[in-house]
GROMACS .gro file of C-alpha atoms in nm:
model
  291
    1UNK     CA    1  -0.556   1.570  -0.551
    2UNK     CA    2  -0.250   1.432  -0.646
    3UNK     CA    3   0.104   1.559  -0.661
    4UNK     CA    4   0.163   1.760  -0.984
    5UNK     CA    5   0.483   1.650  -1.086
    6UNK     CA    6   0.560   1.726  -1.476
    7UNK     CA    7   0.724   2.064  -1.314
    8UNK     CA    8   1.053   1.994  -1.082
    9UNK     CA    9   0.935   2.197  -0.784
   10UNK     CA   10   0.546   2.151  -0.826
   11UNK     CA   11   0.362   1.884  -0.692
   12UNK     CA   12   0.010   1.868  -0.579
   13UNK     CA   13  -0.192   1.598  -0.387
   14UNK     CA   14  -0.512   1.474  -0.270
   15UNK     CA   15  -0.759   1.359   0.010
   16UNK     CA   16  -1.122   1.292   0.097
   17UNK     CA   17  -1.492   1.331   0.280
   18UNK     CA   18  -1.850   1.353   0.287
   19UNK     CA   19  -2.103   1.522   0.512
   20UNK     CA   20  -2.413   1.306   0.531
   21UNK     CA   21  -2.269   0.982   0.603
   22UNK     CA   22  -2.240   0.925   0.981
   23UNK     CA   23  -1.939   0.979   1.190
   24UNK     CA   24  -1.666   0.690   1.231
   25UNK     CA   25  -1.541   0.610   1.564
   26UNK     CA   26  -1.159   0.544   1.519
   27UNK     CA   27  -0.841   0.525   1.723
   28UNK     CA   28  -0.685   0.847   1.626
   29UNK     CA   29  -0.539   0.932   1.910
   30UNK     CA   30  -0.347   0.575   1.933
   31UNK     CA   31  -0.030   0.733   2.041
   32UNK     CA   32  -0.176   0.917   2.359
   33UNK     CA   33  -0.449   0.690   2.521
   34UNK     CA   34  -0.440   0.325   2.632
   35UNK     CA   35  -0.665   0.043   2.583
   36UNK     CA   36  -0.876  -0.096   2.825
   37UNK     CA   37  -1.049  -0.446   2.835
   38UNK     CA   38  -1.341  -0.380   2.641
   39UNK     CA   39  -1.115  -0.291   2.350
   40UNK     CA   40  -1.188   0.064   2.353
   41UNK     CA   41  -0.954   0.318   2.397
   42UNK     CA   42  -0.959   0.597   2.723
   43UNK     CA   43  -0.725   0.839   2.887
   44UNK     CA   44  -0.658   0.827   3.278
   45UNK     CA   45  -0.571   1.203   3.387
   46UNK     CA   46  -0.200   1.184   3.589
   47UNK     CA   47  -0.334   1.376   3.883
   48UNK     CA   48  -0.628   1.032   3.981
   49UNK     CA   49  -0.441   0.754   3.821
   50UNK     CA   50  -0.259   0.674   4.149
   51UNK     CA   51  -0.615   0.654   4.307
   52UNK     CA   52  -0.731   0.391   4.031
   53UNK     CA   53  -0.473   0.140   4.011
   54UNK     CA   54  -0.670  -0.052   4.252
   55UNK     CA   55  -0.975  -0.090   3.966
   56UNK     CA   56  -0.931  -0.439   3.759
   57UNK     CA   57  -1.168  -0.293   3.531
   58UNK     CA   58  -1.186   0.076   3.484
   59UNK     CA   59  -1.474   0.255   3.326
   60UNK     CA   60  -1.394   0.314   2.882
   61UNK     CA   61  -1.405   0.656   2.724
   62UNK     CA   62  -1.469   0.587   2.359
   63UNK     CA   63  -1.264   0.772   2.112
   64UNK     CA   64  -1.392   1.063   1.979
   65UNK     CA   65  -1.610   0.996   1.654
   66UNK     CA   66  -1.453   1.133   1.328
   67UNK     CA   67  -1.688   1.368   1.135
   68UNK     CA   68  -1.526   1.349   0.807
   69UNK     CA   69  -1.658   1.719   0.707
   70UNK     CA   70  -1.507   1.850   1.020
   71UNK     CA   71  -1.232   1.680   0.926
   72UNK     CA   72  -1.238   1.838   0.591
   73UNK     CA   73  -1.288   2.181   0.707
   74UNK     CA   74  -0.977   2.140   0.939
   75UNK     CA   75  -0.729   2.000   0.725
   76UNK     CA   76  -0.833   2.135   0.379
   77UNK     CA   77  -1.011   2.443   0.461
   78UNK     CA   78  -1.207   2.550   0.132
   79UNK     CA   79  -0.991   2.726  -0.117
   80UNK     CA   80  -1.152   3.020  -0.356
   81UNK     CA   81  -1.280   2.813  -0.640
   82UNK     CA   82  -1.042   2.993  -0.898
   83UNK     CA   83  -0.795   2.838  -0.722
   84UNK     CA   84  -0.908   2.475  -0.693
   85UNK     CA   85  -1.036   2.475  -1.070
   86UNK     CA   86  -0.701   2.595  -1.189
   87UNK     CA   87  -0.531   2.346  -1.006
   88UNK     CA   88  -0.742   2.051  -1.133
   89UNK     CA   89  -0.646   2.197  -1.473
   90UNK     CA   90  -0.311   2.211  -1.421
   91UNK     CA   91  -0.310   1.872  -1.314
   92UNK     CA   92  -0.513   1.713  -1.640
   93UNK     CA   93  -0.239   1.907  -1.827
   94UNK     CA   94   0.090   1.910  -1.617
   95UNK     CA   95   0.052   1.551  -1.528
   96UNK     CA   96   0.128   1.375  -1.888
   97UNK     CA   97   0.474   1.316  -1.936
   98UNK     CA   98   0.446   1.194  -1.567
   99UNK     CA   99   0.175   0.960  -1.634
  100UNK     CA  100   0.390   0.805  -1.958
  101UNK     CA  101   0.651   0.729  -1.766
  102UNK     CA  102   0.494   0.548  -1.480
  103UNK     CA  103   0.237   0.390  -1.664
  104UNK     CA  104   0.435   0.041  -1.702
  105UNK     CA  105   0.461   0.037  -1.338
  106UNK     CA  106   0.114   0.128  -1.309
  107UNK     CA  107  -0.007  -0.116  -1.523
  108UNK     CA  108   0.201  -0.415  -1.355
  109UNK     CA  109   0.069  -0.306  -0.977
  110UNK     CA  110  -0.302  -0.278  -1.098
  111UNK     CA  111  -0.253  -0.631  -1.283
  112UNK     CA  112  -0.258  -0.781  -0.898
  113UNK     CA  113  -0.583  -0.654  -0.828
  114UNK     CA  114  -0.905  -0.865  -0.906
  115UNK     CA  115  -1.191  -0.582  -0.920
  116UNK     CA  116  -1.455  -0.770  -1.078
  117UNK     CA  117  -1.820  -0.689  -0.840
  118UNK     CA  118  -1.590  -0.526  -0.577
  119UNK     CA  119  -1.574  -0.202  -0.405
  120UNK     CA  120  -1.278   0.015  -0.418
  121UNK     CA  121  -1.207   0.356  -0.301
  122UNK     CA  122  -0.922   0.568  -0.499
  123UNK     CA  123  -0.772   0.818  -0.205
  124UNK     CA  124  -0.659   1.152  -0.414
  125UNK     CA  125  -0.828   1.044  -0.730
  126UNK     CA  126  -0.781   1.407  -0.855
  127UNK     CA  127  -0.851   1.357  -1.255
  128UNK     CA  128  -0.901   1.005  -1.260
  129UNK     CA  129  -0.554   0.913  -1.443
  130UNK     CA  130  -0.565   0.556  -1.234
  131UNK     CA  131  -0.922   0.457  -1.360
  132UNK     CA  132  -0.809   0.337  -1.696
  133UNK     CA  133  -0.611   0.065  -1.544
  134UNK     CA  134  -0.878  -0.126  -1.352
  135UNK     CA  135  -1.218   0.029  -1.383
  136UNK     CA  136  -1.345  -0.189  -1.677
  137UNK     CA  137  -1.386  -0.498  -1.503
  138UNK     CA  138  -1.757  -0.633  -1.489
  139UNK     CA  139  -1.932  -0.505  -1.163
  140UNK     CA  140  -1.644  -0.280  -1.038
  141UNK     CA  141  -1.814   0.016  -0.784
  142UNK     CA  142  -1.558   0.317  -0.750
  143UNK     CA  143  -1.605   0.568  -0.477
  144UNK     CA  144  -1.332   0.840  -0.592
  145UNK     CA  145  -1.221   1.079  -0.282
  146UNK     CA  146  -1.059   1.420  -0.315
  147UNK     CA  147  -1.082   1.744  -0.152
  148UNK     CA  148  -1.096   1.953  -0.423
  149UNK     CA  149  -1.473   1.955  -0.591
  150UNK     CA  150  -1.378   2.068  -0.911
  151UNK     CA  151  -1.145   1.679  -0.970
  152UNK     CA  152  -1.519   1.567  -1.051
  153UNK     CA  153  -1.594   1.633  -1.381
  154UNK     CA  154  -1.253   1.572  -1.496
  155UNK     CA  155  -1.272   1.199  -1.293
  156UNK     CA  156  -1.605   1.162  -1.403
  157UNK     CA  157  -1.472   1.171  -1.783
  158UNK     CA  158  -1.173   0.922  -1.703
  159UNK     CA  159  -1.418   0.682  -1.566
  160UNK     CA  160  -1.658   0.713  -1.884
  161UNK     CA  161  -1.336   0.684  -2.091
  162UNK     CA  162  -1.241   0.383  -1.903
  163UNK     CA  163  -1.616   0.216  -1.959
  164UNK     CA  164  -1.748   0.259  -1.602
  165UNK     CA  165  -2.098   0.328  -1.570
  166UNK     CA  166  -2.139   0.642  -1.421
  167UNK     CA  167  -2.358   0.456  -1.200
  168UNK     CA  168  -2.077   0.276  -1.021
  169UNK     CA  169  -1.880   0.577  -1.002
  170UNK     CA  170  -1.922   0.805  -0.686
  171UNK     CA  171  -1.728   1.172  -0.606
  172UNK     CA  172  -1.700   1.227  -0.242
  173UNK     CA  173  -1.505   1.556  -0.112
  174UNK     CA  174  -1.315   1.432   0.192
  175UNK     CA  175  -0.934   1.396   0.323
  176UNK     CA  176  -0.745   1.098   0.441
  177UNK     CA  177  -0.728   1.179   0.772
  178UNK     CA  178  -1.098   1.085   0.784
  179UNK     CA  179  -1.234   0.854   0.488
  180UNK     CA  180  -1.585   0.904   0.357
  181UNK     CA  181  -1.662   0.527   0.400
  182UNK     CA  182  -1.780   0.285   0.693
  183UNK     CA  183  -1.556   0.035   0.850
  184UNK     CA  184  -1.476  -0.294   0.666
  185UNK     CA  185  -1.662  -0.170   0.371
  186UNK     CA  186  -1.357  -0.196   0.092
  187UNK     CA  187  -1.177  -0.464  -0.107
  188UNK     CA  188  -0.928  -0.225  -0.201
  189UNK     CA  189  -0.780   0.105  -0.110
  190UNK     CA  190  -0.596   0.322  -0.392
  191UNK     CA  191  -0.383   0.603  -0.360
  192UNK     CA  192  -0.071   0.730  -0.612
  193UNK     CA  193   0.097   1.064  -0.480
  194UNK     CA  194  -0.110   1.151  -0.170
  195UNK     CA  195   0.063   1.076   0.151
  196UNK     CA  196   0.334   1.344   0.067
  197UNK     CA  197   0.037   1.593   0.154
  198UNK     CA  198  -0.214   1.462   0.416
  199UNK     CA  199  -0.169   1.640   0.793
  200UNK     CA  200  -0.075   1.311   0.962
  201UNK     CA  201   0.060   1.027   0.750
  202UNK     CA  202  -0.033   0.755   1.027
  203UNK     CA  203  -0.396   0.839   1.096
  204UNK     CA  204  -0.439   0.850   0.699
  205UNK     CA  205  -0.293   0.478   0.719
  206UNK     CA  206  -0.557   0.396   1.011
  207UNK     CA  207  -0.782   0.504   0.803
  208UNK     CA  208  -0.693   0.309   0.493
  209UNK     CA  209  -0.676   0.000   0.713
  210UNK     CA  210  -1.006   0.081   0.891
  211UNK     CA  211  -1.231   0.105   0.590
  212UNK     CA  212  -1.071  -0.197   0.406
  213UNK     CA  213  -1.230  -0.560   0.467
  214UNK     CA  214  -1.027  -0.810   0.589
  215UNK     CA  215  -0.777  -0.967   0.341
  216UNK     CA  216  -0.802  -0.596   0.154
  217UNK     CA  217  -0.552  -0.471  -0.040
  218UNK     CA  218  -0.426  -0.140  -0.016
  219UNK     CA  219  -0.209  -0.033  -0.350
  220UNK     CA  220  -0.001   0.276  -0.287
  221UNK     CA  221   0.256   0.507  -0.517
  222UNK     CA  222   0.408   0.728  -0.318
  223UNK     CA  223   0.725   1.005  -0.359
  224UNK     CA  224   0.969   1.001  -0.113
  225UNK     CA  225   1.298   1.171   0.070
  226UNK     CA  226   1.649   1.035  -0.141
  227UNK     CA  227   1.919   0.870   0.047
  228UNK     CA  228   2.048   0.979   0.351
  229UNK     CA  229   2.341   1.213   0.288
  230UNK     CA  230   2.296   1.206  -0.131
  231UNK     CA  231   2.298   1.537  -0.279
  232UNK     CA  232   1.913   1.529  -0.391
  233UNK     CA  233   1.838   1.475  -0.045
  234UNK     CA  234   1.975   1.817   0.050
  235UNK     CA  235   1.840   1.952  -0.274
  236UNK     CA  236   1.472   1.837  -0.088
  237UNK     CA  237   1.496   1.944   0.246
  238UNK     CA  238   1.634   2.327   0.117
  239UNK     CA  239   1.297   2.330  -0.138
  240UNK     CA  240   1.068   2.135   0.150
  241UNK     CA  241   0.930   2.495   0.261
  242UNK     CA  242   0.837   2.592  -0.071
  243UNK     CA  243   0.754   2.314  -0.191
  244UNK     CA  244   0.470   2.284   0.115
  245UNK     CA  245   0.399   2.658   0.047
  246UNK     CA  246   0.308   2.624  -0.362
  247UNK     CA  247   0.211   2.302  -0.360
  248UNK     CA  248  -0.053   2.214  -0.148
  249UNK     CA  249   0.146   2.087   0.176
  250UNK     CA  250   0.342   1.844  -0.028
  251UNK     CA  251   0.630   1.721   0.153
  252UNK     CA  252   0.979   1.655  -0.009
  253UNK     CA  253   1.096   1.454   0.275
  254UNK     CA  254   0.868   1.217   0.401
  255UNK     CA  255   1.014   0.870   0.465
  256UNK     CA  256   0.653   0.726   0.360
  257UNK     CA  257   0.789   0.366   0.308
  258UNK     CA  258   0.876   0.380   0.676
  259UNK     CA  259   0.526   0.476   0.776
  260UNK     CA  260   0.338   0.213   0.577
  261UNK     CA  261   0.584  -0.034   0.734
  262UNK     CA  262   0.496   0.022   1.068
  263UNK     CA  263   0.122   0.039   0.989
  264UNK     CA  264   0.045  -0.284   1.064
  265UNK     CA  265  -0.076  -0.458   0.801
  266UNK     CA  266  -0.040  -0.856   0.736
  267UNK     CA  267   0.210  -0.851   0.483
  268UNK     CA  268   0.346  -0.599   0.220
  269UNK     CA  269   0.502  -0.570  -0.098
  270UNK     CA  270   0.750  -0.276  -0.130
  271UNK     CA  271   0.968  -0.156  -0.423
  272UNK     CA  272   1.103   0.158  -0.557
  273UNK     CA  273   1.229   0.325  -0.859
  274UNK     CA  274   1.340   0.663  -0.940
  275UNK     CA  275   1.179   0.853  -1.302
  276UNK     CA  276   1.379   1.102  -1.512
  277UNK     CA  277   1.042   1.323  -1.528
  278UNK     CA  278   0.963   1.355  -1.122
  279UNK     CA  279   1.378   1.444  -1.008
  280UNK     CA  280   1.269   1.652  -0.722
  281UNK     CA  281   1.034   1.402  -0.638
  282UNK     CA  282   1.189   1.154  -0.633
  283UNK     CA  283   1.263   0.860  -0.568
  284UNK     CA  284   0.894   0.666  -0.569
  285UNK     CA  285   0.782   0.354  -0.356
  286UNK     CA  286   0.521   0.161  -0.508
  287UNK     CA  287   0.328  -0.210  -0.368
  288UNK     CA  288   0.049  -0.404  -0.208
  289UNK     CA  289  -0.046  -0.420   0.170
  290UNK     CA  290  -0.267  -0.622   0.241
  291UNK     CA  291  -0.505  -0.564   0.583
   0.00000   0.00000   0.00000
């Protein structure tokens, strides 16, 4: 789900999953174990390392495998479905004067993406508000992820609206942190207003990178913290706690653009702008990556 912006102090975002597809194995714990030479990564414990430096080649330990319903369950624990399907609501109807206002920046990031016969996953597709801009070209399959079931049938609509076959549209429940899709398997990655919310904004952006091909594109709007020292900027961090309370774990503060920076992708495209309808949300970053 995406954040709900068209109130100042509401926002809500998304993330996705899927239980029968098999397990991923990917380097989520990058920032704790090392790499050996087989290119896998393992963990020496402190107390034996001393007693293996004389190894050239010690043994691997694979990285855990992602199960992207565990992953579900542990970062989006199920909600009570009055919840969830009043909160897709309020995002088909909260989300409008938002949507006007970003929809010529929309339209002019979307217009760099060739979709025709490709595969693209939306992150956070929520009710489907991105669809319209590229899901009429000729042989374009959509997997749409979000967390929350009841973003189906209003995505579903948005895709009919925007002439996909239903066919080449699938909902999968699921969260960034561990994408319902294999390795290499995307030409494109979407998500508008959903790293605000995930758990852990650089094993989302592994993830992004992981299940895009190489050469993919990954096309991001994303809210972020204001200046350093501005005024809005305290504004944010004294509504953060709220904000993460009401709103799904939506952060006020994240430096986002700093994050997909150090991602590692080949090159990137960054810009920003700030809209009169999002203030406390405010200002956006909005580009290409490409993997």
């Amino acid at each position: 789900m995406r954040c709900l912006v068209a109130l100042p102090a509401v926002a809500v975002p998304s993330r996705g999953s899927h239980p029968n597809l098999k397990p991923r194995r990917r380097s989520t714990l990058v920032a704790i174990l090392g790499s050996c030479r087989c290119g896998r990564r393992h963990l020496l414990g402190a107390s034996s390392a001393a007693g293996l430096l004389h190894l050239v080649n010690p043994p691997c330990l694979a990285a855990p495998a992602i199960d992207p319903a565990v992953m579900l369950e542990r970062v989006h624990p199920a909600r009570p479905g009055w919840y969830e399907k009043l909160y897709a609501t309020a995002m088909d109807k909260g989300m409008r004067s938002y949507e006007a206002e970003i929809a010529q920046y929309k339209s002019n990031l979307f217009s760099q993406l060739s979709v025709a016969g490709e595969n693209i996953l939306e992150l956070g597709v929520g009710t489907g508000p991105n669809l319209k801009y590229y899901a009429s070209a000729d042989g374009v399959n959509v997997t749409g992820v979000d967390p929350n079931m009841y973003m189906e049938e209003y995505s579903r609509a948005a895709a009919n609206s925007a002439g996909l076959p239903q066919s080449n549209f699938t909902f999968r429940r699921g969260v960034a942190e561990a994408l319902p899709a294999e390795d290499d398997s995307m030409d494109a990655v979407i998500g508008t207003l959903v790293l605000c919310s995930v758990k852990d904004t650089d094993m989302a952006l592994r993830e992004i990178k992981g299940v895009l091909k190489p050469g993919g594109l990954y096309l991001f709007i994303e809210h972020v913290a204001a200046a350093d020292g501005s005024f809005l900027q305290f504004v944010q961090g004294a509504l953060d706690p709220l904000q993460q309370f009401v709103a799904d774990g939506c952060h006020l503060t994240r430096k986002t653009a700093e994050n997909i920076k150090e991602a590692g992708f080949s090159s990137l495209s960054l810009n920003a702008v700030r809209l009169s309808s999002a203030y406390i949300v405010s200002p956006h970053v909005y580009g290409v990556a490409y993997k």
